[in-house]
Amino acid sequence: MIRFDHVSKRYPSGHEGLNNVSFHLKDGEMAFLTGHSGAGKSTLLKLIAIIERSTRGNVYVAGKILTNSKRHQIPEIRRNIGIVFQNNSLLTDRSVFHNVALPLVIAGYRHQEIGRRVRASLDKVGLLSRETSLPLTLSTGEQQRVGIARAVVNRPPLLLADEPTGNLDPELSKEVMLLFQQFKQVGVTVLIATHDLSLVSEFGERCLALENGRIISDKNSFKRDRIKSH
Amino acid sequence: MSSLNDRQQNRPVTYSHYTKNKRESSDAKSAQSRVSSGESKANDRAKRKSVQHSTFASYFANHVWALVSTLGSLYRTPLSTMMTTTVIGIALALPAGLFVLLQNVQHLSSSWDNGTQISLFLKHDVKSAQTSELLSQLESYSLISDIRYISAAQAFEEFREKSGFNDALTLLEENPLPSVLVISLANQYPSEAEVNVLMEYLSNLESVDTAQLDMQWLARLNGMIQIAQRGLFIVALLLGLAILVIVGNTIRLTIQNRCQEIEVSKLIGATDSFIQRPFLYGGIWYGLIGGVIAWGLIFVSLHMLKEPVKNLSVLYSSDFTLIGLGVYESITIILIGIFLGWLGSWVSVRRHLREIEPK
């Protein structure tokens, strides 16, 4: 699903975001992306979502090479990627329902289909009863789950999350991670960037550790607290 | 808040929207291995069609959605909407109102003839045969474009109607008025010398009593109207430009306010045309409402002018009344408003939307 082939990213400022990164994430696989802030986690996700372009090497998503994609091709590519943001980036002037419906509206779904899918998606994250609420009236954890509902409402084959638990307490964080694991179980490829190693170690999933723009380990995350000392 | 696990135990969460997808895709995969891939592609397309609009329907649905939602967002910020549309309305009403006034002046003066005219008063004893001879003689003259013959009887009738001396005139035993030939010149603004030569020639004709050069002031008035029209054109152009700037700036502020929404939409896979649509419709709404306000302003102003103009024209024994806005002019004002609103927002959107990219 995702393949990085000797990818480097150097910012105009000279800062090296990624340095010769190669990995392959198969269809339906789930992986954590760990590392300190500035290690290159966000850069890596941005390359997949074509927010940034690699300066060397190629990025493939679903078999397609992203490096040379044209501006007008980007929307179509992004529609196949669900993205969950750290700050949930919900639109505060619209109800939960309309926030979650946005990807479907953009893709031109029928009215009834939008209602059906939004409710299914909200049901999945356990917020069906809050569909008419405004995002700011929800708790942080609930807001994050609305963000997840929005990311999956379009049934994308790939789900990216950038620090999805950044603002949550440990218990809520675990709930959110379990939710991602459930998406993996139904065939979605999931890539989660997080700095919360103790949380990661509770799940037996693949874990790519980044440091200074390089992948320093690629192991199963289960109970590997010592990565932290790296 | 209860944990998610608990909730799932209490109430089985439906995975329908994902599991179904998986089943479908695995079905499609096995189908692909069994039969040709072309068939499964057709299946995919059929499946997609049942939940997604066709390209045209989707386009249409998107437009209707943008149109309505934009009006909604304008309604939610009534003060700024009102200010913008009022400024547009005034900027539109000024040239449009001047245009209406100018039209009225032109209408007033068009009841008189255009350009410089010469009235030839014929002698009382001129026979009709002589008159037609004179007519054909004058028509061959290149300076003359048009000759209108008013017989003595016609002139008397006209005078009786327009002068208000109806009662006094009935006392007269015979018609004191001569027949008249009204000559229009080919050149609307003839030189002094040309006119003098012509006058000389005309007044020496046998059957002519007097030749009178008149209405030169009308030619001057027409000249002034032309200047006013040109001036109006310039004013309209400048105010049109002002509307573009006003709408453009308003849309720029809206874009800045909705920066986050634009970023998120781009990340979710919105195309440029999808994102710019509500802003373009915003511009169209501003223009439309501004046009309606302009129409209202002109309507009210003309209504206020109506009474004094009527009083004045009574003093001149005229039945002149102000011409208001016709259906055609009204529609034109509103269409111009819509066009300027759209253009202003289009320019603004082109400039500012590309600057906002997800970071």
Coordinates of C-alpha atoms in Angstrom, one line a residue:
Chain A
M1 CA 0.0 0.0 0.0
I2 CA 2.8 2.4 1.0
R3 CA 6.3 2.0 -0.3
F4 CA 9.2 4.4 0.3
D5 CA 12.2 3.9 -1.9
H6 CA 15.3 5.7 -0.7
V7 CA 13.3 8.8 0.1
S8 CA 15.0 12.0 1.3
K9 CA 13.3 15.3 2.1
R10 CA 15.3 18.5 2.5
Y11 CA 13.4 21.7 3.3
P12 CA 14.3 24.9 1.6
S13 CA 15.7 26.1 4.9
G14 CA 18.3 23.3 4.7
H15 CA 16.7 21.2 7.4
E16 CA 16.8 17.5 6.6
G17 CA 13.3 16.1 7.2
L18 CA 14.0 12.6 6.0
N19 CA 17.2 10.9 5.0
N20 CA 17.2 7.9 2.8
V21 CA 14.1 6.2 4.2
S22 CA 12.9 2.9 2.7
F23 CA 10.1 0.8 3.9
H24 CA 7.1 -1.1 2.7
L25 CA 3.7 -1.2 4.4
K26 CA 1.5 -4.0 2.9
D27 CA -2.2 -3.8 2.2
G28 CA -4.2 -4.2 5.5
E29 CA -1.1 -3.8 7.7
M30 CA -0.9 -1.5 10.7
A31 CA 2.2 0.3 11.8
F32 CA 3.2 2.9 14.4
L33 CA 5.7 5.6 13.5
T34 CA 7.6 6.7 16.6
G35 CA 10.3 9.1 17.4
H36 CA 10.9 12.4 19.1
S37 CA 9.4 15.5 17.7
G38 CA 11.5 16.6 14.8
A39 CA 12.5 13.1 14.0
G40 CA 10.6 13.2 10.7
K41 CA 7.3 11.6 11.5
S42 CA 5.2 14.5 10.2
T43 CA 7.4 14.8 7.2
L44 CA 6.8 11.2 6.3
L45 CA 3.1 11.5 6.6
K46 CA 3.1 14.7 4.6
L47 CA 4.9 13.0 1.8
I48 CA 2.1 10.4 1.7
A49 CA -0.6 13.0 1.6
I50 CA 1.4 15.0 -1.0
I51 CA 1.5 18.0 1.3
E52 CA 5.2 18.0 0.7
R53 CA 7.3 16.5 -2.1
S54 CA 10.3 14.3 -1.7
T55 CA 13.6 15.8 -2.9
R56 CA 15.1 12.4 -3.6
G57 CA 13.6 8.9 -4.0
N58 CA 10.1 7.8 -4.8
V59 CA 6.9 7.4 -2.7
Y60 CA 4.3 4.9 -3.9
V61 CA 0.8 4.7 -2.6
A62 CA -1.5 1.9 -3.9
G63 CA 1.0 1.2 -6.6
K64 CA 1.0 4.8 -7.9
I65 CA 4.1 6.9 -7.8
L66 CA 3.4 10.2 -6.0
T67 CA 6.6 12.0 -6.7
N68 CA 5.5 13.5 -10.0
S69 CA 1.8 13.8 -9.5
K70 CA 0.3 16.9 -11.0
R71 CA -1.6 19.4 -9.0
H72 CA -5.0 18.4 -10.5
Q73 CA -4.4 14.8 -9.7
I74 CA -3.9 15.4 -6.0
P75 CA -7.6 15.6 -4.9
E76 CA -8.3 12.2 -6.4
I77 CA -5.3 10.7 -4.6
R78 CA -6.2 12.3 -1.3
R79 CA -9.8 10.9 -1.5
N80 CA -8.3 7.5 -1.0
I81 CA -6.5 8.5 2.2
G82 CA -8.3 9.1 5.5
I83 CA -6.3 11.6 7.6
V84 CA -6.7 12.1 11.4
F85 CA -5.0 15.2 12.8
Q86 CA -3.6 15.9 16.2
N87 CA -5.7 19.0 16.6
N88 CA -8.7 17.1 15.0
S89 CA -9.2 20.2 12.8
L90 CA -13.0 20.0 12.9
L91 CA -14.9 22.9 11.5
T92 CA -16.4 24.6 14.5
D93 CA -19.3 26.3 12.8
R94 CA -20.9 23.0 11.6
S95 CA -22.5 20.2 13.4
V96 CA -20.8 16.9 13.9
F97 CA -22.9 15.4 11.2
H98 CA -21.8 18.0 8.6
N99 CA -18.2 17.7 9.6
V100 CA -18.2 14.0 9.0
A101 CA -20.2 14.4 5.8
L102 CA -17.6 16.7 4.3
P103 CA -15.6 14.1 2.4
L104 CA -18.8 12.6 1.0
V105 CA -20.1 16.0 -0.1
I106 CA -16.8 16.7 -1.8
A107 CA -16.9 13.3 -3.6
G108 CA -20.4 14.0 -4.7
Y109 CA -22.4 11.3 -2.9
R110 CA -26.1 11.1 -3.0
H111 CA -28.0 12.7 -0.2
Q112 CA -29.4 9.5 1.3
E113 CA -26.1 7.8 0.9
I114 CA -24.4 10.6 2.8
G115 CA -26.9 10.3 5.7
R116 CA -26.5 6.5 5.8
R117 CA -22.7 6.5 5.7
V118 CA -22.3 9.4 8.2
R119 CA -24.5 7.6 10.7
A120 CA -22.7 4.3 10.2
S121 CA -19.4 6.1 10.7
L122 CA -20.5 8.0 13.8
D123 CA -22.0 4.7 15.2
K124 CA -18.6 3.1 14.7
V125 CA -16.9 5.7 16.9
G126 CA -19.8 5.6 19.4
L127 CA -21.1 9.2 18.8
L128 CA -24.3 8.6 16.9
S129 CA -26.3 10.4 19.5
R130 CA -24.2 13.6 19.1
E131 CA -24.7 14.1 15.4
T132 CA -26.4 17.5 15.8
S133 CA -23.9 18.8 18.4
L134 CA -21.3 21.4 17.5
P135 CA -17.7 20.2 17.9
L136 CA -16.9 22.7 20.6
T137 CA -19.6 21.2 22.9
L138 CA -17.9 17.8 22.8
S139 CA -15.0 16.7 25.0
T140 CA -11.5 16.4 23.5
G141 CA -11.8 12.7 23.2
E142 CA -15.1 12.9 21.5
Q143 CA -13.8 15.5 19.1
Q144 CA -10.9 13.3 18.2
R145 CA -13.3 10.5 17.5
V146 CA -15.4 12.7 15.2
G147 CA -12.2 13.4 13.4
I148 CA -11.7 9.6 13.0
A149 CA -15.3 9.2 11.8
R150 CA -14.6 11.9 9.2
A151 CA -11.4 10.1 8.1
V152 CA -13.1 6.8 7.6
V153 CA -16.5 7.8 6.3
N154 CA -15.3 7.7 2.7
R155 CA -14.1 4.1 3.3
P156 CA -10.5 4.9 2.3
P157 CA -8.2 1.9 1.9
L158 CA -5.5 3.9 3.8
L159 CA -5.7 5.7 7.1
L160 CA -3.0 8.1 8.4
A161 CA -3.0 9.6 11.8
D162 CA -0.6 12.3 13.1
E163 CA -0.4 12.2 16.9
P164 CA -4.1 11.2 17.2
T165 CA -3.7 10.9 21.0
G166 CA -1.6 14.0 21.5
N167 CA -4.2 15.8 23.6
L168 CA -5.8 12.8 25.3
D169 CA -5.2 11.2 28.7
P170 CA -3.9 7.6 28.7
E171 CA -7.3 5.9 29.0
L172 CA -8.8 7.9 26.1
S173 CA -5.6 7.4 24.1
K174 CA -5.9 3.6 24.4
E175 CA -9.6 3.7 23.3
V176 CA -8.6 5.6 20.2
M177 CA -5.8 3.2 19.4
L178 CA -8.2 0.3 19.8
L179 CA -10.4 1.9 17.3
F180 CA -7.6 2.1 14.8
Q181 CA -6.9 -1.5 15.4
Q182 CA -10.5 -2.4 14.6
F183 CA -10.1 -0.6 11.2
K184 CA -7.1 -2.7 10.5
Q185 CA -9.1 -5.8 11.3
V186 CA -11.5 -4.9 8.4
G187 CA -8.8 -4.5 5.9
V188 CA -7.7 -0.9 6.2
T189 CA -4.0 0.0 6.0
V190 CA -3.2 2.1 9.1
L191 CA -0.2 4.3 9.8
I192 CA -0.1 6.2 13.1
A193 CA 2.6 8.7 14.0
T194 CA 3.0 9.0 17.8
H195 CA 5.6 9.8 20.4
D196 CA 3.8 7.8 23.1
L197 CA 6.0 4.8 23.3
S198 CA 4.3 3.3 26.4
L199 CA 1.0 3.3 24.6
V200 CA 2.6 1.8 21.5
S201 CA 4.1 -1.0 23.5
E202 CA 0.6 -2.2 24.6
F203 CA -0.2 -3.1 21.0
G204 CA 1.5 -5.9 19.1
E205 CA 1.9 -4.0 15.8
R206 CA 4.7 -3.1 13.6
C207 CA 6.7 -0.1 14.8
L208 CA 9.0 2.1 12.7
A209 CA 11.2 4.2 14.8
L210 CA 12.6 7.4 13.3
E211 CA 15.5 9.5 14.5
N212 CA 17.0 12.4 12.7
G213 CA 15.1 11.5 9.6
R214 CA 16.3 7.9 9.4
I215 CA 14.6 4.7 10.3
I216 CA 16.6 3.2 13.2
S217 CA 14.4 0.2 13.9
D218 CA 11.5 -1.7 12.4
K219 CA 10.2 -4.3 14.9
N220 CA 7.0 -5.4 16.5
S221 CA 6.1 -2.8 19.1
F222 CA 4.9 -5.2 21.8
K223 CA 6.5 -4.4 25.2
R224 CA 9.6 -2.8 23.8
D225 CA 10.0 0.0 26.2
R226 CA 13.7 0.1 25.7
I227 CA 13.3 1.8 22.3
K228 CA 12.8 4.9 24.4
S229 CA 16.4 4.9 25.5
H230 CA 17.6 5.2 22.0
Chain B
M1 CA -17.5 8.9 29.9
S2 CA -17.7 5.1 29.6
S3 CA -14.9 3.5 27.7
L4 CA -15.4 2.4 24.2
N5 CA -15.0 -1.2 25.0
D6 CA -17.9 -1.1 27.5
R7 CA -20.1 0.6 24.9
Q8 CA -19.3 -2.1 22.4
Q9 CA -20.3 -4.8 24.9
N10 CA -23.6 -3.1 25.7
R11 CA -24.5 -2.4 22.2
P12 CA -23.1 -4.3 19.2
V13 CA -21.5 -1.7 17.0
T14 CA -22.3 -2.2 13.3
Y15 CA -19.3 -2.7 11.2
S16 CA -21.6 -2.7 8.3
H17 CA -19.9 0.1 6.4
Y18 CA -16.5 -1.4 6.5
T19 CA -17.2 -5.1 6.5
K20 CA -19.5 -4.8 3.6
N21 CA -16.9 -3.0 1.7
K22 CA -14.4 -5.7 2.4
R23 CA -16.8 -8.4 1.3
E24 CA -17.6 -6.5 -1.9
S25 CA -13.9 -6.0 -2.7
S26 CA -13.1 -9.7 -2.0
D27 CA -16.1 -10.6 -4.3
A28 CA -14.7 -8.4 -6.9
K29 CA -11.3 -10.0 -6.5
S30 CA -12.6 -13.5 -7.0
A31 CA -14.7 -12.3 -9.9
Q32 CA -11.6 -10.9 -11.4
S33 CA -9.8 -14.1 -11.2
R34 CA -12.7 -16.0 -12.7
V35 CA -13.9 -13.8 -15.5
S36 CA -12.3 -11.0 -17.5
S37 CA -11.3 -7.9 -15.6
G38 CA -13.5 -5.8 -17.9
E39 CA -16.6 -7.2 -16.4
S40 CA -15.5 -6.5 -12.8
K41 CA -14.7 -3.0 -13.9
A42 CA -18.2 -2.6 -15.2
N43 CA -19.5 -4.0 -11.8
D44 CA -17.4 -1.4 -10.0
R45 CA -18.8 1.3 -12.1
A46 CA -22.4 0.2 -11.5
K47 CA -21.7 0.0 -7.8
R48 CA -20.2 3.4 -7.7
K49 CA -23.1 4.8 -9.7
S50 CA -25.7 3.6 -7.2
V51 CA -24.2 5.6 -4.3
Q52 CA -22.5 8.5 -6.1
H53 CA -24.1 10.9 -8.5
S54 CA -23.2 10.7 -12.1
T55 CA -20.7 13.3 -13.2
F56 CA -23.4 15.7 -14.4
A57 CA -25.8 15.1 -11.4
S58 CA -22.9 15.5 -9.0
Y59 CA -21.9 18.7 -10.7
F60 CA -25.4 20.0 -10.5
A61 CA -25.9 18.8 -6.9
N62 CA -22.6 20.5 -5.9
H63 CA -23.7 23.8 -7.4
V64 CA -27.1 23.8 -5.8
W65 CA -25.4 22.9 -2.5
A66 CA -22.9 25.8 -2.9
L67 CA -25.6 28.2 -3.9
V68 CA -27.8 27.5 -0.9
S69 CA -25.1 27.2 1.7
T70 CA -23.5 30.4 0.5
L71 CA -26.7 32.3 1.0
G72 CA -26.9 30.7 4.4
S73 CA -23.5 31.9 5.4
L74 CA -24.3 35.4 4.2
Y75 CA -27.4 35.3 6.3
R76 CA -25.4 34.3 9.3
T77 CA -23.2 37.5 9.0
P78 CA -26.0 40.0 8.4
L79 CA -24.1 43.2 9.2
S80 CA -21.1 42.6 6.9
T81 CA -23.4 41.4 4.2
M82 CA -25.6 44.4 4.5
M83 CA -22.6 46.8 4.4
T84 CA -21.0 45.2 1.4
T85 CA -24.3 45.0 -0.6
T86 CA -25.3 48.5 0.3
V87 CA -22.0 49.9 -1.0
I88 CA -22.4 47.9 -4.1
G89 CA -26.0 49.1 -4.4
I90 CA -25.0 52.8 -4.1
A91 CA -22.1 52.3 -6.6
L92 CA -24.5 50.8 -9.0
A93 CA -27.3 53.2 -8.4
L94 CA -25.2 56.3 -9.1
P95 CA -24.4 55.7 -12.8
A96 CA -27.7 53.9 -13.3
G97 CA -29.6 56.9 -11.8
L98 CA -27.7 59.3 -13.9
F99 CA -28.4 57.2 -16.9
V100 CA -32.2 57.4 -16.2
L101 CA -32.0 61.2 -15.8
L102 CA -30.1 61.6 -19.0
Q103 CA -32.6 59.4 -20.8
N104 CA -35.3 61.7 -19.5
V105 CA -33.5 64.8 -20.9
Q106 CA -33.1 63.1 -24.2
H107 CA -36.7 62.1 -24.3
L108 CA -37.7 65.7 -23.5
S109 CA -35.5 67.1 -26.3
S110 CA -36.4 64.4 -28.8
S111 CA -40.0 65.8 -28.9
W112 CA -38.2 68.6 -30.7
D113 CA -36.2 67.8 -33.8
N114 CA -32.5 67.1 -33.7
G115 CA -29.9 69.4 -35.0
T116 CA -30.0 72.8 -36.6
Q117 CA -33.2 73.6 -38.4
I118 CA -34.3 76.3 -40.8
S119 CA -38.0 77.3 -41.0
L120 CA -39.1 78.7 -44.4
F121 CA -42.3 80.7 -44.0
L122 CA -43.9 80.7 -47.4
K123 CA -45.9 83.6 -48.8
H124 CA -49.7 83.4 -48.4
D125 CA -50.4 83.4 -52.1
V126 CA -48.2 80.4 -52.9
K127 CA -50.1 77.6 -54.7
S128 CA -49.5 73.9 -54.0
A129 CA -48.0 73.4 -57.4
Q130 CA -45.4 76.0 -56.7
T131 CA -44.8 74.4 -53.3
S132 CA -44.0 70.9 -54.7
E133 CA -41.8 72.5 -57.3
L134 CA -39.9 74.3 -54.5
L135 CA -39.7 71.0 -52.6
S136 CA -38.0 69.1 -55.4
Q137 CA -35.7 72.0 -56.0
L138 CA -34.6 72.1 -52.4
E139 CA -34.2 68.3 -52.1
S140 CA -31.4 68.3 -54.7
Y141 CA -29.4 70.6 -52.4
S142 CA -26.7 68.5 -50.7
L143 CA -26.6 70.4 -47.4
I144 CA -30.3 69.6 -46.8
S145 CA -31.1 66.2 -45.4
D146 CA -34.9 66.4 -44.7
I147 CA -37.7 68.7 -45.5
R148 CA -41.0 68.6 -43.6
Y149 CA -44.0 70.5 -45.1
I150 CA -46.5 71.9 -42.7
S151 CA -49.5 73.4 -44.4
A152 CA -51.2 76.5 -43.0
A153 CA -54.2 74.4 -41.8
Q154 CA -51.9 72.0 -40.0
A155 CA -49.9 74.8 -38.5
F156 CA -53.1 76.4 -37.2
E157 CA -54.3 73.0 -35.7
E158 CA -50.9 72.5 -34.0
F159 CA -50.8 76.0 -32.6
R160 CA -54.3 75.7 -31.3
E161 CA -53.4 72.4 -29.5
K162 CA -50.2 73.5 -28.0
S163 CA -50.5 77.2 -27.2
G164 CA -53.5 77.1 -25.0
F165 CA -55.2 79.9 -26.9
N166 CA -57.9 77.6 -28.1
D167 CA -60.8 79.9 -27.2
A168 CA -59.2 83.0 -28.5
L169 CA -58.4 81.4 -31.9
T170 CA -61.9 80.4 -32.6
L171 CA -62.7 84.1 -32.8
L172 CA -60.5 84.5 -35.9
E173 CA -62.2 84.5 -39.2
E174 CA -59.3 83.2 -41.3
N175 CA -56.1 81.4 -40.6
P176 CA -53.3 83.9 -40.1
L177 CA -50.5 81.4 -40.3
P178 CA -48.4 80.7 -43.4
S179 CA -47.4 77.3 -44.7
V180 CA -43.9 76.3 -43.4
L181 CA -41.1 74.2 -44.8
V182 CA -39.0 72.8 -41.9
I183 CA -35.5 72.0 -43.3
S184 CA -33.1 69.8 -41.4
L185 CA -29.4 70.1 -42.3
A186 CA -27.4 67.1 -43.3
N187 CA -24.6 68.2 -41.1
Q188 CA -25.7 68.4 -37.5
Y189 CA -23.1 71.0 -36.5
P190 CA -22.7 73.1 -39.6
S191 CA -20.1 75.9 -39.8
E192 CA -21.2 79.5 -39.6
A193 CA -20.2 80.2 -43.2
E194 CA -22.1 77.2 -44.6
V195 CA -25.3 78.3 -42.8
N196 CA -24.9 81.9 -44.0
V197 CA -24.6 80.8 -47.6
L198 CA -27.6 78.6 -47.3
M199 CA -29.7 81.3 -45.5
E200 CA -28.8 83.8 -48.3
Y201 CA -30.0 81.4 -50.9
L202 CA -33.2 80.4 -49.2
S203 CA -34.4 83.9 -48.3
N204 CA -34.0 85.0 -51.9
L205 CA -36.3 82.3 -53.2
E206 CA -39.4 83.7 -54.9
S207 CA -42.1 81.9 -52.9
V208 CA -40.3 82.4 -49.5
D209 CA -41.5 85.1 -47.2
T210 CA -38.8 84.7 -44.5
A211 CA -36.2 82.1 -43.7
Q212 CA -35.5 81.7 -40.0
L213 CA -32.6 79.9 -38.5
D214 CA -33.7 78.3 -35.3
M215 CA -33.0 75.6 -32.8
Q216 CA -29.3 76.1 -32.9
W217 CA -29.4 75.9 -29.1
L218 CA -30.9 72.4 -29.5
A219 CA -27.8 71.4 -31.4
R220 CA -25.8 72.8 -28.5
L221 CA -27.9 70.9 -26.0
N222 CA -27.3 67.7 -27.9
G223 CA -23.6 68.4 -27.8
M224 CA -23.9 68.8 -24.0
I225 CA -25.8 65.5 -23.7
Q226 CA -23.0 63.8 -25.6
I227 CA -20.5 65.1 -23.1
A228 CA -22.7 64.0 -20.3
Q229 CA -23.0 60.6 -21.8
R230 CA -19.3 60.3 -22.1
G231 CA -18.9 61.5 -18.5
L232 CA -21.5 59.0 -17.4
F233 CA -19.6 56.2 -19.1
I234 CA -16.4 57.2 -17.2
V235 CA -18.2 57.4 -13.9
A236 CA -19.8 54.0 -14.6
L237 CA -16.5 52.5 -15.4
L238 CA -14.8 53.8 -12.3
L239 CA -17.7 52.8 -10.0
G240 CA -17.7 49.4 -11.7
L241 CA -14.0 49.1 -10.8
A242 CA -14.9 50.1 -7.3
I243 CA -17.4 47.3 -7.1
L244 CA -14.8 44.8 -8.2
V245 CA -12.5 46.0 -5.5
I246 CA -15.2 46.0 -2.8
V247 CA -16.3 42.5 -3.7
G248 CA -12.8 41.3 -4.1
N249 CA -11.8 42.5 -0.7
T250 CA -14.8 41.1 1.0
I251 CA -14.2 37.7 -0.6
R252 CA -10.5 38.0 0.4
L253 CA -11.6 38.5 4.0
T254 CA -14.0 35.5 3.8
I255 CA -11.2 33.4 2.4
Q256 CA -8.9 34.4 5.2
N257 CA -11.7 33.6 7.8
R258 CA -12.3 30.2 6.3
C259 CA -8.6 29.4 5.9
Q260 CA -8.9 26.4 8.1
E261 CA -11.9 25.0 6.3
I262 CA -10.1 25.4 2.9
E263 CA -7.1 23.6 4.3
V264 CA -9.1 20.7 5.6
S265 CA -11.1 20.5 2.4
K266 CA -8.0 20.4 0.3
L267 CA -6.6 17.6 2.6
I268 CA -9.8 15.6 2.2
G269 CA -9.5 15.7 -1.5
A270 CA -11.5 18.8 -2.6
T271 CA -10.7 20.0 -6.1
D272 CA -10.0 23.7 -6.6
S273 CA -13.3 24.2 -8.4
F274 CA -15.1 22.7 -5.5
I275 CA -13.4 25.0 -3.0
Q276 CA -13.8 28.2 -5.0
R277 CA -17.5 27.5 -5.8
P278 CA -19.0 29.0 -2.6
F279 CA -16.8 32.1 -2.9
L280 CA -17.9 32.6 -6.5
Y281 CA -21.5 32.2 -5.4
G282 CA -20.9 34.6 -2.6
G283 CA -19.8 37.2 -5.1
I284 CA -22.9 36.5 -7.2
W285 CA -25.1 36.9 -4.2
Y286 CA -23.4 40.2 -3.3
G287 CA -23.9 41.4 -6.8
L288 CA -27.5 40.3 -7.0
I289 CA -28.5 41.8 -3.7
G290 CA -26.5 45.0 -4.5
G291 CA -28.3 45.2 -7.9
V292 CA -31.7 44.9 -6.1
I293 CA -30.7 47.6 -3.7
A294 CA -29.6 49.9 -6.6
W295 CA -32.9 49.3 -8.3
G296 CA -34.7 50.2 -5.1
L297 CA -32.7 53.4 -4.6
I298 CA -33.4 54.5 -8.1
F299 CA -37.1 53.6 -7.8
V300 CA -37.4 55.6 -4.5
S301 CA -35.4 58.6 -5.9
L302 CA -37.5 58.8 -9.1
H303 CA -40.6 58.6 -7.0
M304 CA -39.4 61.5 -4.9
L305 CA -38.7 63.5 -8.0
K306 CA -41.9 62.7 -9.7
E307 CA -44.1 65.3 -8.0
P308 CA -41.8 68.4 -8.4
V309 CA -41.1 67.5 -12.0
K310 CA -44.8 67.3 -12.7
N311 CA -45.4 70.7 -11.0
L312 CA -42.6 72.2 -13.1
S313 CA -43.9 70.8 -16.4
V314 CA -47.4 72.1 -15.6
L315 CA -45.8 75.6 -15.4
Y316 CA -44.4 75.0 -18.9
S317 CA -47.8 73.7 -20.1
S318 CA -46.2 70.4 -20.8
D319 CA -47.5 66.9 -20.1
F320 CA -44.0 65.7 -19.5
T321 CA -43.6 63.0 -16.9
L322 CA -40.4 61.2 -15.7
I323 CA -39.6 57.9 -17.3
G324 CA -38.9 55.4 -14.7
L325 CA -37.0 52.1 -14.9
G326 CA -38.4 49.7 -17.5
V327 CA -38.3 45.9 -17.1
Y328 CA -35.3 45.8 -19.5
E329 CA -33.3 48.4 -17.5
S330 CA -34.2 46.8 -14.2
I331 CA -33.0 43.4 -15.4
T332 CA -29.8 45.0 -16.9
I333 CA -28.9 46.6 -13.6
I334 CA -29.3 43.4 -11.7
L335 CA -27.4 41.4 -14.3
I336 CA -24.6 43.9 -14.2
G337 CA -24.5 43.6 -10.5
I338 CA -24.3 39.8 -10.7
F339 CA -21.6 40.0 -13.3
L340 CA -19.5 42.4 -11.3
G341 CA -19.9 40.4 -8.1
W342 CA -18.9 37.3 -9.9
L343 CA -15.9 38.9 -11.6
G344 CA -14.7 40.5 -8.3
S345 CA -14.8 37.3 -6.4
W346 CA -13.3 35.4 -9.3
V347 CA -10.3 37.7 -9.4
S348 CA -9.9 37.4 -5.6
V349 CA -10.3 33.7 -5.5
R350 CA -7.7 33.2 -8.3
R351 CA -5.3 35.3 -6.3
H352 CA -5.8 34.0 -2.8
L353 CA -7.0 30.4 -2.9
R354 CA -3.8 29.0 -4.2
E355 CA -1.9 30.6 -1.4
I356 CA -3.7 28.4 1.1
E357 CA -2.2 24.9 1.1
P358 CA -2.2 22.4 3.9
K359 CA 0.9 22.6 6.0

